[in-house]
Amino acid sequence: MPVVGTSVVRKEGWAKVTGSARYVDDLSFPGVLHGRTVRTSIACGTLDAIRYDFDPEGYTVVTAGDIPGRNVISLIVDDQPCLVDRVIGHAAEPVVLLAHADREALSAAVVHLECTATPPVLEPAASRHAFKSVAIERGDLAQGWRDADIVVEGQYRAGHQEQLYIEPNGMIAVPEDRGVTIYGSLQCPYYVHQALCALLGLPPGRVRVVQAETGGGFGGKEEYPSIIAGHAALLALKSGRPVKLVYDRREDMLATTKRHPAVVRHRTGVTLDGRLVAMDIDVLLDGGAYTTLSPVVLSRGVIHATGPYRCPNVRIGGRVVRTNTPPNGAFRGFGAPQTLFAAEVHMDRIAEALGMDPAHVREINALRPGDTTATGQVLGNDCAALDVLREAVRRTRFSERRRELAGTTRGIGLSLFFHGAGFTGAGEVRLASRATLETTARGVRIRVANTEIGQGARTVLAQVVADAMDMDYSDVDVHEADTHHVPDSGPTVASRTCMIVGRLLERCAATMRERLGELSPADHYAKHGRMEVTEEYERPPGLHWDDDAYQGDAYGCFGYGCDVVEVELDPVTYEVRPVHLTAVVEIGKVLHPTLATGQIEGGSAQALGYALIEDVVMRDGRMANAELTNYLIPTTQDVPPMDVVMLERPYASGPQGAKGLGELPMDGPAPAVVNAIRHLGLDLREIPATPERVMEASCGSL
Ligand code: MOS
């Protein structure tokens, strides 16, 4: 009986439900010290001196001078120091690390940082330093303008967003084996591993990274954990004792990465019958103080900037710039939610300019199988933009409902979107991920570096292997993500785990079955001992990417989605409440219906927060509302009823046809909400659509 397509019990479900799952703060080691980070409070300037105002007895103190390797958080560009040496780039930058056995003594220690402040750059438009610029060109834009009957222009803005995983960031470093072992809340064990080798000057074999049970990531535990692991490791190596460094919510919100704020400008040429003939798009992202993952966030952002539409003449320019705020980084969607927000609100403005129904103008332009994207990617038969659009319009009676609601305090809005699964461009080729499958006394065990972060990775990968091995799901184990015991199967990001690593494991299973002959894995194990099969990523046939020209197959495939949101406006408080959301998605193959639905509902809820209430207030380069009482996210009270519909257009290189799913639902709700507000007659072009912004828009339009 195939197990894929059924909602089997989660591998880690029992441990989580009974409370036996161990998160980093549940772990304890003999002689453990607690760690603390002393940070800058100015956004820009220099550190002149550090004054310690406490008796050092019992404390371990670490500064930049104690770093045995290179003072960097190694990632794409090694520009971010682990600890400030002299130059200060933002107002939550780590300078001094302290450790003590007693938490109260730790917080009582007084450290003064003597600094010279210089004027910070806080406006991205004023920044003179771009971390990366990208240009994409297709066709002949000049011809496009000549073919156009009308031109629609607009500027759209999106703010920061905090990932707000339930479990804050935290790490424990244990000095052992002439090196260090890290246990922590993280998405990417090998990112932490690489960063620690550079920081500590240790060979790979002496750094071990083990994922503890992790309470959510959303991209927020993609690159930042390398910093905390580095800090904990420095304290552990200096003190010779295990060190636990767990952030409280405030520190986590003040210091760690957020979604990049964006300003996106569109200028679009359209014919009177509704065809897009010219698109000129400019994307500006605020990168914060250091490079982190900004180049690849920008890359994904610009590639998704057209929305899922055909247009023969396109120019997209994008840049991500340095400002004196904490670095922005990975967050579910990774650049696409910002640019798709702009594209989809702009599409409604095009419909307004043409006097056309918003669904109809999308119907005319939606990508079809065989169509070519702005990077020159020819889409296969799995291209489902039109299918999700039609299904969403039909189920919600979108056009009739739009007319019914006219003149009321309710509005309805729609968005059509796509999301490329896996690393962008040649990324997967460069990663060269490896996955291992081994026989056990009972069946088989999966060895991969991909992490369970609440999304169900262990479960779904085990389902894929169970079917590929034609064996029981319960006889498939998943090894913990421990760099001493699992190969580097790449980071748990970019909606890639199920699609890329699942496919690798399917190939491992095929090889293993060949080698097993007539024997079951357990019988083979009893007779011959453990057998192990490792496979490495192979680029799907026909996939090409040119990184210089930014042309080719940006992704192995895209998932597609169409959201319809109905909102209610309170005409007194200007509060906008979502009252219903319909999400129609196409994800290749639904491996686990309950988990897939959970991803879509959870992602949509997170995106409703992005649309309406999640407002990061920056004051002098510091988050001014770094608390759950004033940075609000949707609770069960705020999330409306949702209809989730999943379509399947199998992707030939995914396990049983599956595409990536995790990020797709983050892309649609914000533009659908703003389009619903626009349906009420309010010219809003910015998120979050707080009551203040809605009121401001109403002064112009009501
Ligand atoms: Mo991510 S935003 O964890 O690719």
XYZ file of C-alpha atoms and ligand atoms in Angstrom:
706
model
C 0.000 0.000 0.000
C 1.576 3.318 -1.005
C 1.917 5.684 1.928
C 2.476 8.844 -0.125
C -0.775 10.727 -0.408
C -1.970 9.635 3.040
C -1.709 11.562 6.300
C 0.473 9.172 8.312
C 1.463 9.959 11.913
C 4.383 12.384 12.127
C 7.735 10.856 13.020
C 8.341 13.312 15.868
C 4.683 13.824 16.730
C 4.658 11.585 19.800
C 7.688 13.285 21.360
C 6.231 16.734 20.767
C 2.768 15.925 22.038
C 4.027 14.185 25.192
C 6.604 16.861 25.932
C 9.570 14.515 25.706
C 11.012 16.358 22.681
C 14.125 18.211 23.828
C 14.642 21.759 22.650
C 17.943 23.514 23.257
C 16.847 25.091 26.524
C 15.834 21.615 27.803
C 19.366 20.295 27.314
C 21.775 20.366 30.202
C 25.446 19.507 30.546
C 27.491 19.171 33.734
C 29.237 22.423 34.620
C 27.254 24.442 32.100
C 27.722 28.225 32.034
C 25.185 30.716 30.723
C 26.221 33.154 28.028
C 25.303 36.790 27.440
C 25.961 39.180 24.575
C 26.832 42.842 25.122
C 25.772 44.871 22.103
C 26.251 48.289 20.573
C 23.505 50.845 21.018
C 24.482 53.245 18.234
C 23.828 52.455 14.579
C 27.078 53.740 13.119
C 30.470 54.776 14.409
C 33.511 53.336 16.112
C 34.226 51.463 19.309
C 36.926 53.294 21.246
C 37.163 51.389 24.531
C 35.456 48.783 26.689
C 35.182 49.379 30.466
C 34.298 46.521 32.789
C 32.569 47.540 35.982
C 32.480 44.236 37.905
C 34.719 41.791 39.754
C 35.879 39.389 37.008
C 36.059 36.391 39.392
C 33.833 33.603 38.021
C 33.246 35.310 34.662
C 34.522 34.348 31.243
C 34.937 37.394 29.007
C 35.468 37.195 25.246
C 36.159 40.031 22.802
C 37.285 40.164 19.160
C 40.908 39.709 20.281
C 40.096 36.200 21.577
C 39.007 34.827 18.208
C 41.423 32.062 17.200
C 40.489 32.004 13.498
C 39.032 34.796 11.342
C 36.670 37.365 12.876
C 33.895 36.716 10.338
C 30.557 34.978 10.034
C 31.443 33.061 6.899
C 28.629 32.807 4.359
C 28.531 34.423 0.895
C 30.751 37.471 1.450
C 32.799 37.440 4.638
C 32.022 41.043 5.627
C 30.207 40.490 8.921
C 32.417 40.361 12.001
C 31.570 37.886 14.738
C 32.416 40.563 17.308
C 32.959 44.276 16.729
C 36.609 45.151 16.681
C 36.367 48.857 15.858
C 33.785 49.715 13.184
C 30.126 49.640 14.236
C 27.611 48.789 11.482
C 24.303 48.659 13.392
C 22.729 49.211 16.779
C 22.514 45.618 17.991
C 25.970 44.457 17.062
C 27.780 42.024 19.394
C 30.930 43.373 21.053
C 31.591 41.474 24.290
C 30.561 37.975 25.352
C 30.196 37.001 29.010
C 29.626 33.649 30.647
C 28.910 32.749 34.255
C 27.428 29.761 36.081
C 24.750 31.939 37.646
C 22.247 33.768 35.461
C 21.686 36.601 37.936
C 25.389 37.284 38.308
C 25.605 37.233 34.539
C 22.992 39.920 34.033
C 24.393 41.985 36.928
C 27.792 42.462 35.261
C 28.131 46.013 33.948
C 30.043 46.650 30.725
C 30.405 50.147 29.239
C 31.101 50.577 25.556
C 32.776 53.893 24.757
C 31.895 54.779 21.191
C 32.088 57.654 18.737
C 28.862 58.007 16.773
C 28.747 59.053 13.130
C 25.556 59.723 11.102
C 23.963 56.444 10.045
C 22.427 55.664 6.652
C 18.888 54.526 7.395
C 17.138 55.198 4.066
C 17.900 52.554 1.428
C 17.455 55.128 -1.350
C 20.263 57.172 0.216
C 22.693 54.273 0.418
C 25.797 54.466 -1.744
C 26.740 50.817 -1.268
C 25.006 48.012 -3.169
C 25.707 44.467 -2.014
C 24.448 43.255 -5.375
C 22.760 44.539 -8.529
C 20.918 42.423 -11.054
C 19.504 43.170 -14.509
C 17.211 40.920 -16.515
C 16.269 41.760 -20.084
C 14.006 40.087 -22.571
C 12.767 41.236 -25.977
C 12.786 44.884 -27.036
C 11.351 47.303 -24.507
C 11.247 50.202 -27.006
C 9.072 48.084 -29.300
C 6.915 47.246 -26.280
C 6.207 50.918 -25.583
C 5.290 51.418 -29.267
C 2.863 48.472 -29.110
C 1.223 49.744 -25.908
C -2.078 51.646 -25.928
C -1.730 52.744 -22.318
C 1.035 52.876 -19.714
C 0.402 52.212 -16.018
C 2.954 53.274 -13.428
C 3.178 52.750 -9.716
C 5.375 52.408 -6.676
C 4.786 49.824 -3.958
C 6.365 49.452 -0.533
C 6.679 46.603 1.921
C 8.128 46.802 5.423
C 10.293 44.540 7.562
C 8.764 41.358 8.938
C 9.969 39.296 11.887
C 9.962 35.483 11.499
C 8.670 35.004 15.030
C 9.233 31.281 15.438
C 7.704 30.194 18.768
C 11.090 29.046 20.110
C 13.660 31.852 20.181
C 17.184 31.264 18.896
C 19.572 29.347 21.131
C 22.744 27.255 21.130
C 24.888 25.184 23.475
C 28.590 24.726 22.796
C 30.463 21.867 24.445
C 34.253 21.777 24.280
C 35.282 18.215 23.418
C 37.612 16.149 21.227
C 40.075 19.085 20.879
C 37.255 20.997 19.242
C 33.654 21.874 19.880
C 30.197 20.319 19.568
C 27.189 22.553 19.038
C 23.607 21.657 19.907
C 21.088 24.174 18.739
C 17.915 25.428 17.219
C 18.773 25.694 13.551
C 17.825 24.978 9.933
C 21.228 24.390 8.336
C 23.795 22.331 10.263
C 26.442 22.657 7.563
C 26.132 26.461 7.394
C 26.951 26.564 11.109
C 29.732 24.028 10.579
C 31.374 26.075 7.826
C 31.116 29.302 9.834
C 32.640 27.710 12.953
C 35.606 26.223 11.084
C 36.466 29.701 9.747
C 35.892 31.457 13.080
C 37.726 28.973 15.269
C 40.438 28.000 12.792
C 39.550 24.342 13.313
C 39.596 21.543 10.730
C 36.131 20.199 9.779
C 36.546 17.002 11.823
C 36.860 18.943 15.072
C 33.605 20.859 14.719
C 30.374 18.945 15.186
C 26.909 20.480 14.794
C 23.809 18.702 16.066
C 20.295 20.063 15.617
C 18.176 20.051 18.758
C 14.400 19.830 18.318
C 13.537 23.152 16.722
C 10.437 25.229 17.335
C 10.061 26.914 13.963
C 12.494 28.595 11.584
C 10.802 30.359 8.640
C 14.269 31.385 7.397
C 15.080 33.058 10.724
C 17.264 30.090 11.666
C 18.934 29.872 8.285
C 21.995 32.087 8.733
C 21.733 33.765 12.155
C 22.413 30.582 14.198
C 26.009 30.690 12.918
C 26.506 33.863 14.974
C 25.090 32.436 18.200
C 26.955 29.160 17.706
C 30.143 31.154 17.166
C 29.582 33.158 20.332
C 28.777 30.092 22.438
C 31.800 28.261 21.003
C 34.177 31.144 21.783
C 32.961 31.231 25.389
C 33.130 27.426 25.677
C 36.652 27.201 24.306
C 37.895 30.007 26.554
C 36.220 28.696 29.730
C 36.692 25.001 28.969
C 33.046 24.478 29.989
C 29.780 23.950 28.116
C 28.065 27.280 27.429
C 24.380 27.816 26.790
C 23.371 30.959 24.920
C 19.595 31.276 24.550
C 18.005 34.570 23.476
C 14.905 35.914 25.109
C 12.223 37.277 22.781
C 13.390 40.875 23.032
C 16.998 40.135 22.167
C 15.869 37.831 19.385
C 13.705 40.548 17.848
C 16.282 43.312 18.306
C 19.305 41.488 16.959
C 18.355 38.793 14.466
C 17.468 39.031 10.781
C 14.123 40.135 9.332
C 12.486 40.209 5.916
C 14.024 42.850 3.617
C 11.930 46.009 3.266
C 11.310 46.765 -0.401
C 10.391 49.576 -2.743
C 9.289 48.285 -6.148
C 8.443 50.502 -9.126
C 6.476 49.269 -12.130
C 5.937 50.852 -15.519
C 3.820 48.676 -17.759
C 2.620 48.964 -21.335
C -0.731 47.332 -22.061
C -2.964 47.072 -25.121
C -6.621 48.077 -24.850
C -7.638 44.432 -25.130
C -5.578 43.738 -21.987
C -2.280 42.252 -23.188
C 0.968 43.080 -21.378
C 3.485 44.260 -23.986
C 6.140 46.065 -21.923
C 7.217 45.683 -18.310
C 9.876 47.874 -16.743
C 10.456 46.973 -13.090
C 12.837 48.380 -10.509
C 13.437 46.600 -7.201
C 15.207 48.159 -4.216
C 15.828 46.039 -1.120
C 17.185 47.199 2.228
C 19.952 44.748 3.125
C 20.924 46.166 6.501
C 24.526 46.363 7.654
C 26.100 43.229 6.156
C 25.723 41.036 3.078
C 24.333 37.868 4.728
C 22.054 36.236 2.125
C 20.979 39.483 0.436
C 22.405 38.679 -3.034
C 20.278 35.537 -3.315
C 17.222 37.175 -1.775
C 17.508 39.885 -4.452
C 17.953 37.258 -7.127
C 14.753 35.433 -6.187
C 12.971 38.762 -5.800
C 13.746 40.029 -9.304
C 13.039 36.685 -10.965
C 9.547 36.671 -9.443
C 8.979 40.407 -10.069
C 6.876 40.033 -13.236
C 4.382 37.770 -11.518
C 3.273 34.627 -13.389
C 2.601 36.452 -16.647
C 3.709 36.334 -20.249
C 5.199 39.503 -21.662
C 7.503 39.710 -24.690
C 9.428 42.823 -23.613
C 10.761 43.028 -20.096
C 13.467 44.865 -18.195
C 13.986 44.232 -14.494
C 16.641 46.030 -12.510
C 17.273 45.286 -8.867
C 19.675 46.196 -6.122
C 20.070 45.430 -2.465
C 21.866 48.093 -0.484
C 23.617 48.597 2.812
C 22.003 50.562 5.647
C 22.908 50.851 9.329
C 20.237 48.465 10.604
C 20.646 44.848 11.696
C 21.196 42.720 8.581
C 18.049 41.457 6.900
C 18.074 37.877 5.788
C 16.164 34.769 4.932
C 12.437 34.715 5.558
C 9.963 32.305 3.984
C 9.502 33.508 0.429
C 13.003 35.021 0.230
C 12.407 38.210 -1.812
C 9.381 36.918 -3.715
C 6.649 38.101 -1.288
C 7.856 41.687 -1.727
C 8.029 41.679 -5.522
C 4.859 39.624 -5.972
C 3.043 42.036 -3.677
C 4.021 44.865 -6.025
C 3.266 42.870 -9.191
C -0.179 41.820 -8.026
C -1.347 45.174 -6.695
C -0.041 46.715 -9.909
C -2.050 44.136 -11.890
C -5.227 45.342 -10.180
C -4.303 48.904 -11.066
C -3.862 47.811 -14.691
C -7.340 46.241 -14.541
C -8.686 49.526 -13.088
C -7.021 51.517 -15.890
C -8.537 49.211 -18.529
C -11.917 49.058 -16.818
C -11.556 45.282 -16.766
C -12.342 42.627 -14.190
C -9.107 41.799 -12.253
C -9.573 38.076 -12.887
C -10.085 38.663 -16.601
C -6.879 40.651 -17.127
C -4.977 37.863 -15.346
C -6.706 35.216 -17.469
C -5.441 36.966 -20.615
C -1.838 37.157 -19.439
C -1.289 34.143 -17.150
C 1.615 31.896 -18.121
C 0.651 28.797 -20.090
C 2.650 25.591 -20.721
C 5.215 26.383 -23.415
C 5.377 30.088 -22.453
C 8.717 31.771 -21.744
C 9.534 33.717 -18.548
C 11.638 36.883 -18.364
C 14.793 34.806 -17.851
C 14.001 32.743 -20.947
C 12.752 29.681 -19.093
C 10.291 27.700 -21.214
C 7.590 26.298 -18.950
C 6.568 22.664 -19.097
C 3.171 21.009 -18.938
C 3.164 21.421 -15.164
C 2.633 25.198 -15.568
C -0.650 25.705 -13.718
C -1.129 29.483 -13.417
C -4.329 29.410 -15.434
C -5.644 26.322 -13.624
C -5.301 27.799 -10.134
C -6.774 31.109 -11.317
C -9.836 29.494 -12.879
C -10.407 27.203 -9.910
C -10.178 30.084 -7.404
C -12.452 32.332 -9.476
C -15.018 29.547 -9.901
C -15.053 28.436 -6.251
C -15.386 31.955 -4.863
C -17.686 33.255 -7.636
C -15.135 36.052 -7.633
C -16.607 38.331 -10.265
C -20.229 38.058 -9.057
C -19.113 38.468 -5.460
C -17.199 41.600 -6.417
C -20.376 43.122 -7.811
C -22.477 41.968 -4.832
C -20.138 43.657 -2.356
C -19.993 46.975 -4.204
C -20.969 49.841 -1.926
C -20.626 47.822 1.311
C -17.846 47.812 3.931
C -16.635 44.511 2.514
C -14.105 44.098 -0.258
C -12.782 41.114 -2.153
C -9.341 40.794 -3.702
C -7.442 38.251 -5.712
C -3.786 37.473 -6.346
C -2.100 35.088 -8.750
C 1.437 33.988 -7.949
C 4.164 31.434 -8.498
C 7.182 30.305 -6.537
C 10.328 28.663 -7.864
C 11.304 25.625 -5.815
C 14.902 24.849 -4.871
C 17.976 27.089 -5.090
C 17.951 29.738 -7.820
C 19.893 29.269 -11.062
C 22.976 27.081 -10.716
C 22.561 26.950 -6.923
C 21.623 23.289 -6.678
C 24.491 22.288 -8.974
C 26.901 24.214 -6.748
C 25.472 22.660 -3.566
C 26.005 19.137 -4.984
C 23.872 17.717 -2.173
C 24.360 14.162 -1.029
C 21.868 11.928 0.773
C 22.402 8.527 2.335
C 20.137 5.562 2.952
C 21.302 2.621 5.083
C 19.893 -0.722 6.123
C 19.047 -1.380 9.782
C 17.941 -4.404 11.788
C 14.337 -3.331 11.199
C 14.386 -1.655 7.836
C 16.188 1.456 6.612
C 17.415 4.760 8.004
C 17.660 8.112 6.239
C 20.808 10.164 6.777
C 20.449 13.742 5.599
C 21.380 17.165 6.974
C 17.881 18.483 6.447
C 16.092 19.484 9.578
C 12.654 19.056 11.031
C 11.574 22.588 11.913
C 7.884 21.955 12.297
C 7.127 21.468 8.611
C 7.196 17.667 8.688
C 10.477 16.974 6.862
C 11.178 13.701 8.680
C 7.717 12.385 7.963
C 7.566 13.308 4.307
C 11.063 12.041 3.514
C 10.236 8.746 5.284
C 7.023 8.446 3.236
C 8.949 8.914 -0.001
C 11.508 6.281 1.031
C 8.855 3.828 2.239
C 7.145 3.890 -1.164
C 10.409 3.767 -3.096
C 11.514 0.742 -1.013
C 8.031 -0.784 -1.065
C 8.130 -1.178 2.705
C 6.342 -0.073 5.861
C 6.532 3.619 6.817
C 7.154 2.594 10.445
C 10.321 0.699 9.404
C 11.893 3.855 8.009
C 13.957 5.770 10.587
C 15.412 9.232 10.221
C 18.826 9.954 11.749
C 19.161 13.200 13.686
C 20.829 16.037 11.794
C 24.387 15.677 13.148
C 27.308 16.682 10.928
C 29.387 13.767 12.282
C 26.792 11.307 10.979
C 24.969 12.783 7.999
C 26.258 13.936 4.598
C 25.770 17.529 3.475
C 22.420 17.354 1.746
C 22.214 21.134 1.701
C 20.322 23.629 3.833
C 16.674 23.317 4.845
C 15.540 26.345 2.895
C 14.145 27.435 -0.469
C 11.271 24.900 -0.490
C 13.898 22.332 -1.490
C 13.871 19.588 1.138
C 10.982 17.514 -0.093
C 11.582 18.124 -3.796
C 15.388 17.961 -4.084
C 16.357 15.777 -1.129
C 13.247 13.611 -1.467
C 14.231 12.914 -5.074
C 17.814 12.078 -3.983
C 16.437 9.587 -1.468
C 14.225 8.025 -4.124
C 17.374 7.437 -6.166
C 19.152 5.991 -3.097
C 16.223 3.601 -2.660
C 16.342 2.474 -6.293
C 20.065 1.720 -6.019
C 19.574 -0.061 -2.715
C 16.807 -2.281 -4.081
C 19.056 -3.310 -6.953
C 21.790 -4.291 -4.511
C 19.411 -6.080 -2.147
C 18.230 -8.435 -4.851
C 15.550 -10.666 -3.343
C 16.351 -9.787 0.282
C 14.462 -7.272 2.406
C 16.646 -4.577 4.016
C 16.259 -6.245 7.444
C 17.179 -9.686 6.115
C 20.129 -8.249 4.253
C 21.241 -6.505 7.435
C 20.972 -9.764 9.455
C 23.027 -11.637 6.856
C 25.617 -9.107 5.701
C 25.562 -6.228 8.169
C 24.878 -2.614 7.350
C 24.664 -1.510 3.728
C 24.819 2.158 2.801
C 23.896 3.940 -0.418
C 24.757 7.597 -1.102
C 23.581 9.555 -4.117
C 24.573 13.043 -5.256
C 22.384 15.710 -6.880
C 22.113 15.492 -10.641
C 20.821 18.415 -12.630
C 17.513 17.437 -14.278
C 17.963 16.939 -18.037
C 17.665 20.057 -20.161
C 18.124 22.560 -17.310
C 20.532 25.444 -18.047
C 21.447 28.682 -16.309
C 23.774 31.539 -17.283
C 24.655 33.544 -14.183
C 26.279 36.417 -16.108
C 23.364 37.037 -18.464
C 20.774 36.070 -15.812
C 19.155 33.896 -18.446
C 17.971 30.318 -18.432
C 16.024 27.991 -16.185
C 15.850 29.890 -12.925
C 14.234 26.908 -11.160
C 13.564 23.259 -11.856
C 9.897 24.117 -11.599
C 7.428 26.588 -10.151
C 4.487 25.966 -7.840
C 1.417 28.129 -8.546
C -1.191 29.743 -6.341
C -4.257 31.924 -6.447
C -5.669 33.523 -3.292
C -9.012 35.214 -2.871
C -9.515 37.213 0.316
C -12.616 38.949 1.588
C -12.057 41.753 4.104
C -14.266 43.864 6.337
C -13.403 47.513 6.927
C -14.375 49.135 10.205
C -15.342 52.632 9.019
C -14.695 54.109 12.480
C -11.313 52.594 13.419
C -10.123 51.873 9.857
C -9.213 48.406 11.000
C -9.300 45.838 8.206
C -10.202 42.298 9.196
C -9.845 39.348 6.827
C -13.102 37.392 6.950
C -12.359 34.576 4.509
C -9.467 33.254 2.475
C -9.493 30.765 -0.374
C -6.108 29.390 -1.398
C -5.852 27.295 -4.535
C -2.343 25.941 -4.995
C -0.686 23.589 -7.442
C 2.219 21.675 -5.913
C 2.891 18.738 -8.235
C 1.865 15.971 -5.878
C 0.403 16.133 -2.377
C 2.628 13.792 -0.345
C 0.909 14.277 3.033
C -2.461 16.063 2.861
C -2.547 17.186 6.510
C 1.005 18.540 6.520
C 0.546 20.192 3.120
C -2.670 21.854 4.263
C -0.844 22.968 7.420
C 1.883 24.590 5.330
C -0.690 26.487 3.286
C -2.803 27.565 6.250
C 0.260 28.518 8.319
C 1.946 30.352 5.453
C -1.269 32.181 4.619
C -1.733 33.234 8.260
C 1.859 34.498 8.378
C 1.218 36.417 5.162
C -2.015 37.931 6.509
C 0.121 39.265 9.365
C 2.559 40.690 6.809
C -0.368 42.298 4.988
C -2.151 43.867 7.915
C -0.557 44.029 11.351
C 3.125 43.065 11.469
C 4.724 46.467 11.689
C 8.417 46.674 12.608
C 8.972 50.200 13.877
C 12.582 51.312 13.438
C 13.856 54.257 15.471
C 17.442 55.378 14.892
C 18.182 52.008 13.331
C 16.785 49.989 16.248
C 13.549 48.056 16.430
C 11.402 50.125 18.783
C 8.707 47.479 19.308
C 10.718 44.342 20.011
C 8.053 42.737 22.177
C 5.069 40.517 21.581
C 2.830 43.150 23.164
C 3.605 45.727 20.484
C 4.792 43.659 17.530
C 1.576 41.823 16.769
C 1.166 38.634 14.796
C -2.110 36.913 13.950
C -3.528 34.706 16.683
C -6.315 32.158 16.262
C -8.695 35.074 16.858
C -7.361 36.925 13.827
C -7.104 34.100 11.305
C -10.243 33.769 9.184
C -11.739 30.504 7.936
C -9.680 29.216 5.016
C -10.541 26.973 2.084
C -7.448 25.182 0.852
C -7.554 23.480 -2.528
C -4.560 21.545 -3.832
C -4.100 20.736 -7.514
C -1.506 18.307 -8.880
C 0.467 18.746 -12.115
C 3.391 16.377 -11.521
C 6.962 17.634 -11.898
C 9.077 14.969 -13.589
C 12.127 15.517 -11.345
C 10.306 15.623 -8.006
C 9.615 12.594 -5.787
C 6.396 11.109 -7.165
C 5.968 14.420 -8.989
C 6.131 16.677 -5.900
C 7.212 20.318 -6.118
C 8.376 22.543 -3.267
C 5.621 24.005 -1.117
C 6.843 25.734 2.050
C 7.224 29.265 0.725
C 4.483 29.435 -1.920
C 1.635 30.347 0.489
C 3.634 33.351 1.778
C 3.388 35.094 -1.598
C -0.326 35.552 -2.175
C -2.253 36.931 0.791
C -0.658 40.407 1.029
C -1.597 41.535 -2.485
C -5.006 39.830 -2.236
C -5.715 41.769 0.985
C -4.562 45.085 -0.470
C -6.585 44.443 -3.629
C -9.620 43.776 -1.425
C -8.992 47.122 0.288
C -8.652 48.739 -3.140
C -12.012 47.194 -4.027
C -13.411 49.369 -1.209
C -12.165 52.398 -3.127
C -9.019 53.070 -1.104
C -5.828 53.663 -3.070
C -3.414 51.736 -0.876
C -0.010 50.602 -2.164
C 1.906 49.779 0.985
C 2.027 47.051 3.622
C 1.380 46.489 6.424
C -2.042 48.026 5.852
C -2.325 49.355 9.393
C -5.392 51.404 10.382
C -3.219 54.541 10.129
C -2.297 53.778 6.508
C -5.839 52.796 5.592
C -7.138 56.042 7.085
C -4.545 58.011 5.153
C -5.581 56.265 1.924
C -9.223 57.013 2.673
C -8.535 60.743 3.009
C -7.476 60.675 -0.623
C -10.307 58.557 -1.923
C -13.496 58.654 0.160
Mo 14.529 30.065 3.608
S 13.651 31.851 3.647
O 14.637 29.324 5.048
O 14.852 29.758 2.032
